[in-house]
Short mmCIF file of C-alpha atoms in Angstrom, two decimals:
data_model
loop_
_atom_site.label_atom_id
_atom_site.label_comp_id
_atom_site.label_asym_id
_atom_site.label_seq_id
_atom_site.Cartn_x
_atom_site.Cartn_y
_atom_site.Cartn_z
CA GLY A 1165 26.86 -2.12 -15.75
CA ASN A 1166 28.72 1.05 -14.91
CA SER A 1167 31.76 1.06 -12.69
CA VAL A 1168 34.54 3.37 -11.56
CA THR A 1169 37.98 2.28 -10.44
CA GLN A 1170 40.34 4.69 -8.73
CA MET A 1171 43.74 4.24 -7.24
CA GLU A 1172 43.97 2.86 -3.77
CA GLY A 1173 44.96 5.13 -0.98
CA PRO A 1174 45.99 6.51 1.29
CA VAL A 1175 48.28 8.90 -0.53
CA THR A 1176 50.68 11.02 1.50
CA LEU A 1177 52.49 13.92 -0.13
CA SER A 1178 54.63 16.79 1.02
CA GLU A 1179 53.35 20.31 0.50
CA GLU A 1180 53.99 21.62 -3.06
CA ALA A 1181 54.32 18.10 -4.48
CA PHE A 1182 52.58 17.07 -7.70
CA LEU A 1183 49.39 15.05 -7.33
CA THR A 1184 47.88 12.44 -9.61
CA ILE A 1185 44.94 10.27 -8.64
CA ASN A 1186 44.09 7.77 -11.33
CA CYS A 1187 40.50 7.01 -12.31
CA THR A 1188 39.18 4.72 -15.02
CA TYR A 1189 35.60 3.89 -15.82
CA THR A 1190 33.31 1.45 -17.57
CA ALA A 1191 30.01 2.72 -18.95
CA THR A 1192 27.51 1.64 -21.54
CA GLY A 1193 26.74 5.12 -22.84
CA TYR A 1194 28.53 8.44 -23.01
CA PRO A 1195 28.85 9.45 -19.39
CA SER A 1196 29.59 12.69 -17.68
CA LEU A 1197 32.54 12.43 -15.33
CA PHE A 1198 33.05 14.04 -11.95
CA TRP A 1199 35.47 14.45 -9.11
CA TYR A 1200 33.92 15.02 -5.70
CA VAL A 1201 35.88 15.89 -2.57
CA GLN A 1202 35.03 15.21 1.06
CA TYR A 1203 36.96 17.34 3.53
CA PRO A 1204 37.22 16.09 7.13
CA GLY A 1205 33.90 16.51 8.89
CA GLU A 1206 32.15 17.88 5.82
CA GLY A 1207 29.83 16.61 3.10
CA LEU A 1208 30.63 15.71 -0.49
CA GLN A 1209 31.38 18.69 -2.70
CA LEU A 1210 31.66 18.79 -6.45
CA LEU A 1211 35.25 19.60 -7.36
CA LEU A 1212 35.09 19.50 -11.15
CA LYS A 1213 33.33 17.81 -14.03
CA ALA A 1214 33.54 17.10 -17.75
CA THR A 1215 30.60 16.18 -19.91
CA LYS A 1216 32.17 14.99 -23.16
CA ALA A 1217 35.35 13.53 -24.57
CA ASP A 1218 38.45 15.76 -24.48
CA ASP A 1219 36.78 18.24 -22.13
CA LYS A 1220 38.96 19.44 -19.27
CA GLY A 1221 37.39 20.19 -15.93
CA SER A 1222 39.26 22.49 -13.57
CA ASN A 1223 38.77 24.10 -10.18
CA LYS A 1224 40.99 25.27 -7.31
CA GLY A 1225 44.12 24.30 -9.23
CA PHE A 1226 42.87 20.77 -9.88
CA GLU A 1227 42.39 19.47 -13.41
CA ALA A 1228 41.08 16.34 -15.08
CA THR A 1229 40.69 15.55 -18.77
CA TYR A 1230 37.99 13.24 -20.14
CA ARG A 1231 39.86 10.61 -22.19
CA LYS A 1232 37.43 8.43 -24.08
CA GLU A 1233 40.13 6.36 -25.77
CA THR A 1234 41.56 5.25 -22.42
CA THR A 1235 38.28 5.58 -20.46
CA SER A 1236 40.09 7.67 -17.89
CA PHE A 1237 39.61 10.86 -15.90
CA HIS A 1238 42.76 11.28 -13.83
CA LEU A 1239 42.87 14.09 -11.27
CA GLU A 1240 45.99 16.27 -11.17
CA LYS A 1241 47.30 19.25 -9.24
CA GLY A 1242 50.67 20.82 -9.73
CA SER A 1243 51.34 21.88 -6.15
CA VAL A 1244 49.28 20.52 -3.29
CA GLN A 1245 48.64 22.32 -0.02
CA VAL A 1246 47.89 21.05 3.46
CA SER A 1247 44.32 22.28 2.96
CA ASP A 1248 43.88 19.78 0.09
CA SER A 1249 43.92 16.91 2.58
CA ALA A 1250 40.62 15.12 1.98
CA VAL A 1251 39.03 12.07 0.39
CA TYR A 1252 38.59 12.33 -3.37
CA PHE A 1253 35.90 10.40 -5.26
CA CYS A 1254 35.72 9.84 -8.99
CA ALA A 1255 32.19 9.35 -10.32
CA LEU A 1256 30.19 9.01 -13.50
CA SER A 1257 26.64 9.62 -14.61
CA ASP A 1258 25.32 8.44 -17.94
CA GLY A 1259 21.62 9.21 -17.72
CA ASP A 1260 20.99 5.74 -19.04
CA SER A 1261 19.47 4.28 -15.91
CA GLY A 1262 15.92 4.71 -17.07
CA ALA A 1263 13.16 7.02 -15.86
CA GLY A 1264 15.38 10.08 -16.30
CA SER A 1265 17.71 9.21 -13.46
CA TYR A 1266 21.23 10.61 -13.55
CA GLN A 1267 22.40 8.57 -10.61
CA LEU A 1268 26.08 8.72 -9.85
CA THR A 1269 28.34 5.68 -9.76
CA PHE A 1270 31.30 6.34 -7.46
CA GLY A 1271 34.73 4.88 -6.99
CA LYS A 1272 35.83 3.84 -3.52
CA GLY A 1273 37.62 7.09 -2.81
CA THR A 1274 41.27 8.01 -2.32
CA LYS A 1275 42.39 9.60 0.91
CA LEU A 1276 45.01 12.30 0.44
CA SER A 1277 47.13 13.61 3.29
CA VAL A 1278 49.43 16.56 2.65
CA ILE A 1279 52.13 17.18 5.22
CA PRO A 1280 53.95 20.48 5.72
CA GLY B 151 17.69 27.12 1.85
CA ALA B 152 21.30 27.62 0.98
CA GLY B 153 22.08 23.94 0.65
CA VAL B 154 20.76 20.45 1.18
CA SER B 155 20.06 19.72 4.82
CA GLN B 156 19.61 16.35 6.50
CA THR B 157 18.33 15.45 9.92
CA PRO B 158 19.30 13.98 12.23
CA SER B 159 23.04 14.20 11.75
CA ASN B 160 23.47 11.08 13.86
CA LYS B 161 21.04 8.32 14.71
CA VAL B 162 21.72 5.40 17.02
CA THR B 163 19.10 2.69 17.18
CA GLU B 164 18.71 -0.88 18.26
CA LYS B 165 18.40 -3.83 15.94
CA GLY B 166 14.81 -4.35 14.88
CA LYS B 167 13.71 -0.75 15.36
CA TYR B 168 12.20 1.59 12.77
CA VAL B 169 14.00 4.79 11.71
CA GLU B 170 13.21 7.79 9.55
CA LEU B 171 15.83 9.99 7.93
CA ARG B 172 14.90 13.37 6.53
CA CYS B 173 16.24 15.34 3.59
CA ASP B 174 15.43 18.95 2.75
CA PRO B 175 16.71 19.70 -0.77
CA ILE B 176 17.75 22.99 -2.31
CA SER B 177 14.66 25.05 -3.02
CA GLY B 178 13.40 24.51 -6.55
CA HIS B 179 15.37 21.34 -7.20
CA THR B 180 13.01 18.79 -8.69
CA ALA B 181 15.37 15.82 -8.66
CA LEU B 182 16.30 14.16 -5.37
CA TYR B 183 18.59 11.19 -4.78
CA TRP B 184 19.38 9.02 -1.79
CA TYR B 185 22.73 7.24 -1.49
CA ARG B 186 24.30 5.04 1.17
CA GLN B 187 27.99 5.21 2.05
CA SER B 188 29.52 2.39 4.01
CA LEU B 189 32.85 2.82 5.77
CA GLY B 190 35.73 3.01 3.32
CA GLN B 191 33.46 2.92 0.27
CA GLY B 192 32.00 5.38 -2.17
CA PRO B 193 28.33 6.29 -2.01
CA GLU B 194 25.92 3.81 -3.60
CA PHE B 195 22.66 4.84 -5.21
CA LEU B 196 19.42 3.93 -3.47
CA ILE B 197 16.50 5.83 -5.01
CA TYR B 198 15.68 8.75 -7.28
CA PHE B 199 12.69 11.09 -7.16
CA GLN B 200 11.52 13.40 -9.90
CA GLY B 201 8.97 15.62 -8.23
CA THR B 202 6.76 13.54 -5.97
CA GLY B 203 7.27 10.19 -7.63
CA ALA B 204 9.97 7.60 -7.06
CA ALA B 205 11.12 7.24 -10.65
CA ASP B 206 13.90 4.74 -9.95
CA ASP B 207 14.13 2.67 -6.77
CA SER B 208 16.40 0.00 -8.21
CA GLY B 209 19.10 0.66 -5.62
CA LEU B 210 17.00 -0.10 -2.55
CA PRO B 211 18.54 -3.25 -1.04
CA ASN B 212 15.29 -4.89 0.08
CA ASP B 213 11.71 -4.16 1.05
CA ARG B 214 12.67 -2.91 4.50
CA PHE B 215 13.71 0.32 2.81
CA PHE B 216 11.16 2.83 1.58
CA ALA B 217 11.22 6.53 0.74
CA VAL B 218 8.61 9.20 0.13
CA ARG B 219 8.48 12.75 -1.14
CA PRO B 220 4.81 13.66 -0.83
CA GLU B 221 4.97 17.34 -1.81
CA GLY B 222 7.92 17.22 -4.15
CA SER B 223 10.30 18.86 -1.69
CA VAL B 224 11.27 17.18 1.59
CA SER B 225 11.95 13.46 1.41
CA THR B 226 11.99 10.82 4.12
CA LEU B 227 13.90 7.56 3.93
CA LYS B 228 12.30 4.91 6.11
CA ILE B 229 13.98 1.74 7.29
CA GLN B 230 11.98 -0.98 9.01
CA ARG B 231 13.34 -3.73 11.26
CA THR B 232 16.84 -2.29 11.15
CA GLU B 233 19.81 -4.64 11.01
CA ARG B 234 23.43 -4.06 11.99
CA GLY B 235 24.35 -4.15 8.31
CA ASP B 236 22.25 -1.04 7.74
CA SER B 237 24.82 1.01 9.65
CA ALA B 238 26.20 3.59 7.23
CA VAL B 239 26.06 7.25 6.29
CA TYR B 240 22.92 8.04 4.31
CA LEU B 241 23.37 10.87 1.86
CA CYS B 242 20.81 12.95 0.07
CA ALA B 243 21.47 14.99 -3.06
CA SER B 244 19.34 17.30 -5.15
CA SER B 245 19.71 18.73 -8.62
CA LEU B 246 18.00 21.11 -10.99
CA ASN B 247 19.60 20.01 -14.22
CA ALA B 248 20.60 16.62 -15.46
CA ASP B 249 24.14 16.46 -14.15
CA THR B 250 25.24 18.42 -11.12
CA GLN B 251 24.07 16.96 -7.82
CA TYR B 252 24.52 18.83 -4.55
CA PHE B 253 24.93 16.70 -1.47
CA GLY B 254 23.81 17.15 2.09
CA PRO B 255 26.06 16.45 5.09
CA GLY B 256 24.53 13.01 5.60
CA THR B 257 22.97 11.10 8.48
CA ARG B 258 25.22 8.62 10.25
CA LEU B 259 23.07 5.64 11.22
CA THR B 260 24.37 3.18 13.78
CA VAL B 261 22.40 0.03 14.50
CA LEU B 262 23.43 -1.66 17.73
#
């Protein structure tokens, strides 16, 4: 079955530090890959996505590249801000669940705290 | 509406009671998903609707859980004989195309 493994948190960084959150996946097909973010007190929001190998998703200064050879989709940001403090979830969808479902399989989440 | 809405935002119930959780998807979105998020975990898939029909209910944990979407828009997740282990945040998401799902704020269910 499908699975997503992401680095354990919590992660604490100083403002303007470089961020990497590792994510690897196992899937039977050719999945689409996603990063979702959950800010304190808010719902899950799509941060970025990539639908095929070597695609790079980017948004709000965050980037992630779909690496089929290493089955990875690591999230990076060059300079984090206090406002980036949130829980980040890596997820995949392969559309291979039958009946047209594109259900998401999530990792456990990584809590990021950015301190001034 | 502008986004996916879910009601109630919080629900506290006693063990053994019946609860209903409501999801109002983005207008025009034909696909609707329910997920459950336990503390410290990522969301886990429960059920998927395409239009009015439950096309994939493989994630429902047991027969105490049931969901409907009678008119292809609003959906209700129903839990019978609630147990303490059902305590979690229940998330609803809707989508128009195959990939991007938009999530609601969730309903936090607490079973005492």
